[in-house]
């Protein structure tokens, strides 16, 4: 009986390891086959939209782009100079934390 108590857990552990190894190999093989099928599949065509045919001078090609300079905006004010807009200021202060409000959030309808 002592031999069975020692060897049964070892045998079951060995069988479990063999089964797990077999499952891992099977799943890896299936994944590799799936990746191979995806690689062999025809890839969709890539369409290139050409730029409009505009004659460029040789110097214009290497020059940075021109941006519209008709409107110029000054830099924003410094952070310490910015004031809160009046529509965001609440007219009354919130209640103190020590006050308890007994009004129900959802009043009961009679």
PDB file of C-alpha atoms in Angstrom:
ATOM      1  CA  UNK A   1       0.000   0.000   0.000  1.00  0.00           C
ATOM      2  CA  UNK A   2       2.849   2.365   0.783  1.00  0.00           C
ATOM      3  CA  UNK A   3       4.192   1.937  -2.747  1.00  0.00           C
ATOM      4  CA  UNK A   4       0.840   2.999  -4.258  1.00  0.00           C
ATOM      5  CA  UNK A   5       0.672   6.061  -2.004  1.00  0.00           C
ATOM      6  CA  UNK A   6       4.093   7.168  -3.237  1.00  0.00           C
ATOM      7  CA  UNK A   7       3.902   6.242  -6.920  1.00  0.00           C
ATOM      8  CA  UNK A   8       0.272   7.186  -7.729  1.00  0.00           C
ATOM      9  CA  UNK A   9       0.841  10.950  -7.301  1.00  0.00           C
ATOM     10  CA  UNK A  10       4.078  10.693  -9.305  1.00  0.00           C
ATOM     11  CA  UNK A  11       2.378   8.737 -12.090  1.00  0.00           C
ATOM     12  CA  UNK A  12      -0.565  11.159 -12.216  1.00  0.00           C
ATOM     13  CA  UNK A  13       1.851  14.113 -12.275  1.00  0.00           C
ATOM     14  CA  UNK A  14       3.767  12.516 -15.150  1.00  0.00           C
ATOM     15  CA  UNK A  15       0.593  11.870 -17.132  1.00  0.00           C
ATOM     16  CA  UNK A  16      -0.535  15.464 -16.528  1.00  0.00           C
ATOM     17  CA  UNK A  17       2.800  16.834 -17.748  1.00  0.00           C
ATOM     18  CA  UNK A  18       2.679  14.646 -20.870  1.00  0.00           C
ATOM     19  CA  UNK A  19      -0.891  15.773 -21.670  1.00  0.00           C
ATOM     20  CA  UNK A  20      -0.071  19.457 -21.148  1.00  0.00           C
ATOM     21  CA  UNK A  21       2.999  19.168 -23.366  1.00  0.00           C
ATOM     22  CA  UNK A  22       0.966  17.479 -26.101  1.00  0.00           C
ATOM     23  CA  UNK A  23      -1.745  20.168 -25.942  1.00  0.00           C
ATOM     24  CA  UNK A  24       0.831  22.973 -26.065  1.00  0.00           C
ATOM     25  CA  UNK A  25       2.535  21.435 -29.112  1.00  0.00           C
ATOM     26  CA  UNK A  26      -0.802  20.965 -30.879  1.00  0.00           C
ATOM     27  CA  UNK A  27      -1.887  24.557 -30.214  1.00  0.00           C
ATOM     28  CA  UNK A  28       1.492  25.932 -31.315  1.00  0.00           C
ATOM     29  CA  UNK A  29       1.382  23.890 -34.519  1.00  0.00           C
ATOM     30  CA  UNK A  30      -2.165  25.096 -35.253  1.00  0.00           C
ATOM     31  CA  UNK A  31      -1.133  28.711 -34.663  1.00  0.00           C
ATOM     32  CA  UNK A  32       1.894  28.372 -36.973  1.00  0.00           C
ATOM     33  CA  UNK A  33      -0.320  26.893 -39.702  1.00  0.00           C
ATOM     34  CA  UNK A  34      -2.778  29.760 -39.304  1.00  0.00           C
ATOM     35  CA  UNK A  35       0.030  32.317 -39.610  1.00  0.00           C
ATOM     36  CA  UNK A  36       1.371  30.530 -42.711  1.00  0.00           C
ATOM     37  CA  UNK A  37      -2.104  30.610 -44.295  1.00  0.00           C
ATOM     38  CA  UNK A  38      -2.399  34.336 -43.566  1.00  0.00           C
ATOM     39  CA  UNK A  39       1.014  35.004 -45.115  1.00  0.00           C
ATOM     40  CA  UNK A  40       0.139  33.050 -48.279  1.00  0.00           C
ATOM     41  CA  UNK A  41      -3.184  34.830 -48.721  1.00  0.00           C
ATOM     42  CA  UNK A  42      -3.254  37.593 -51.327  1.00  0.00           C
ATOM     43  CA  UNK A  43      -2.697  40.951 -49.796  1.00  0.00           C
ATOM     44  CA  UNK A  44      -5.004  43.824 -50.796  1.00  0.00           C
ATOM     45  CA  UNK A  45      -3.646  46.265 -53.329  1.00  0.00           C
ATOM     46  CA  UNK A  46      -2.259  49.565 -52.168  1.00  0.00           C
ATOM     47  CA  UNK A  47      -3.416  52.455 -54.282  1.00  0.00           C
ATOM     48  CA  UNK A  48      -1.223  55.536 -54.533  1.00  0.00           C
ATOM     49  CA  UNK A  49      -2.973  58.844 -55.112  1.00  0.00           C
ATOM     50  CA  UNK A  50      -0.606  61.029 -57.123  1.00  0.00           C
ATOM     51  CA  UNK A  51      -0.176  64.700 -56.382  1.00  0.00           C
ATOM     52  CA  UNK A  52      -1.621  67.064 -58.980  1.00  0.00           C
ATOM     53  CA  UNK A  53       0.742  67.808 -61.797  1.00  0.00           C
ATOM     54  CA  UNK A  54       2.099  71.230 -60.895  1.00  0.00           C
ATOM     55  CA  UNK A  55       5.292  72.568 -62.295  1.00  0.00           C
ATOM     56  CA  UNK A  56       7.755  73.258 -59.508  1.00  0.00           C
ATOM     57  CA  UNK A  57      10.904  75.202 -59.830  1.00  0.00           C
ATOM     58  CA  UNK A  58      13.975  73.364 -58.682  1.00  0.00           C
ATOM     59  CA  UNK A  59      14.310  75.804 -55.758  1.00  0.00           C
ATOM     60  CA  UNK A  60      10.636  75.492 -54.689  1.00  0.00           C
ATOM     61  CA  UNK A  61      10.975  71.781 -54.028  1.00  0.00           C
ATOM     62  CA  UNK A  62      13.477  72.239 -51.196  1.00  0.00           C
ATOM     63  CA  UNK A  63      11.921  75.369 -49.698  1.00  0.00           C
ATOM     64  CA  UNK A  64       9.697  75.156 -46.587  1.00  0.00           C
ATOM     65  CA  UNK A  65       5.966  75.583 -47.243  1.00  0.00           C
ATOM     66  CA  UNK A  66       4.401  79.029 -47.277  1.00  0.00           C
ATOM     67  CA  UNK A  67       1.744  79.681 -44.693  1.00  0.00           C
ATOM     68  CA  UNK A  68      -0.842  82.430 -44.745  1.00  0.00           C
ATOM     69  CA  UNK A  69       0.523  85.419 -42.850  1.00  0.00           C
ATOM     70  CA  UNK A  70      -2.519  87.663 -43.351  1.00  0.00           C
ATOM     71  CA  UNK A  71      -3.692  87.148 -39.742  1.00  0.00           C
ATOM     72  CA  UNK A  72      -1.290  87.369 -36.850  1.00  0.00           C
ATOM     73  CA  UNK A  73      -2.259  86.527 -33.298  1.00  0.00           C
ATOM     74  CA  UNK A  74      -0.218  87.721 -30.358  1.00  0.00           C
ATOM     75  CA  UNK A  75       1.012  85.375 -27.654  1.00  0.00           C
ATOM     76  CA  UNK A  76      -1.441  84.465 -24.885  1.00  0.00           C
ATOM     77  CA  UNK A  77      -1.252  86.375 -21.585  1.00  0.00           C
ATOM     78  CA  UNK A  78       0.886  85.074 -18.754  1.00  0.00           C
ATOM     79  CA  UNK A  79      -0.804  82.553 -16.479  1.00  0.00           C
ATOM     80  CA  UNK A  80      -0.760  84.837 -13.440  1.00  0.00           C
ATOM     81  CA  UNK A  81      -2.547  87.561 -15.464  1.00  0.00           C
ATOM     82  CA  UNK A  82      -5.482  85.355 -16.487  1.00  0.00           C
ATOM     83  CA  UNK A  83      -8.703  85.967 -14.557  1.00  0.00           C
ATOM     84  CA  UNK A  84     -11.722  83.706 -14.239  1.00  0.00           C
ATOM     85  CA  UNK A  85     -14.547  84.496 -16.635  1.00  0.00           C
ATOM     86  CA  UNK A  86     -17.586  86.010 -14.861  1.00  0.00           C
ATOM     87  CA  UNK A  87     -20.049  83.402 -16.181  1.00  0.00           C
ATOM     88  CA  UNK A  88     -18.116  80.653 -14.398  1.00  0.00           C
ATOM     89  CA  UNK A  89     -18.227  82.290 -10.973  1.00  0.00           C
ATOM     90  CA  UNK A  90     -21.043  80.861  -8.840  1.00  0.00           C
ATOM     91  CA  UNK A  91     -23.194  83.636  -7.276  1.00  0.00           C
ATOM     92  CA  UNK A  92     -23.333  82.090  -3.799  1.00  0.00           C
ATOM     93  CA  UNK A  93     -20.871  80.080  -1.795  1.00  0.00           C
ATOM     94  CA  UNK A  94     -21.459  76.358  -1.319  1.00  0.00           C
ATOM     95  CA  UNK A  95     -22.698  75.178   2.114  1.00  0.00           C
ATOM     96  CA  UNK A  96     -20.106  74.343   4.731  1.00  0.00           C
ATOM     97  CA  UNK A  97     -19.195  70.701   5.206  1.00  0.00           C
ATOM     98  CA  UNK A  98     -20.597  70.653   8.738  1.00  0.00           C
ATOM     99  CA  UNK A  99     -24.138  71.494   7.588  1.00  0.00           C
ATOM    100  CA  UNK A 100     -26.496  68.553   7.181  1.00  0.00           C
ATOM    101  CA  UNK A 101     -29.224  68.700   4.595  1.00  0.00           C
ATOM    102  CA  UNK A 102     -32.308  66.636   5.434  1.00  0.00           C
ATOM    103  CA  UNK A 103     -34.035  67.144   2.105  1.00  0.00           C
ATOM    104  CA  UNK A 104     -34.335  63.873   0.190  1.00  0.00           C
ATOM    105  CA  UNK A 105     -32.555  63.627  -3.097  1.00  0.00           C
ATOM    106  CA  UNK A 106     -35.583  62.031  -4.759  1.00  0.00           C
ATOM    107  CA  UNK A 107     -38.744  63.347  -3.042  1.00  0.00           C
ATOM    108  CA  UNK A 108     -41.507  60.774  -2.690  1.00  0.00           C
ATOM    109  CA  UNK A 109     -44.624  61.346  -4.786  1.00  0.00           C
ATOM    110  CA  UNK A 110     -47.937  60.939  -2.848  1.00  0.00           C
TER     111      UNK A 110
END
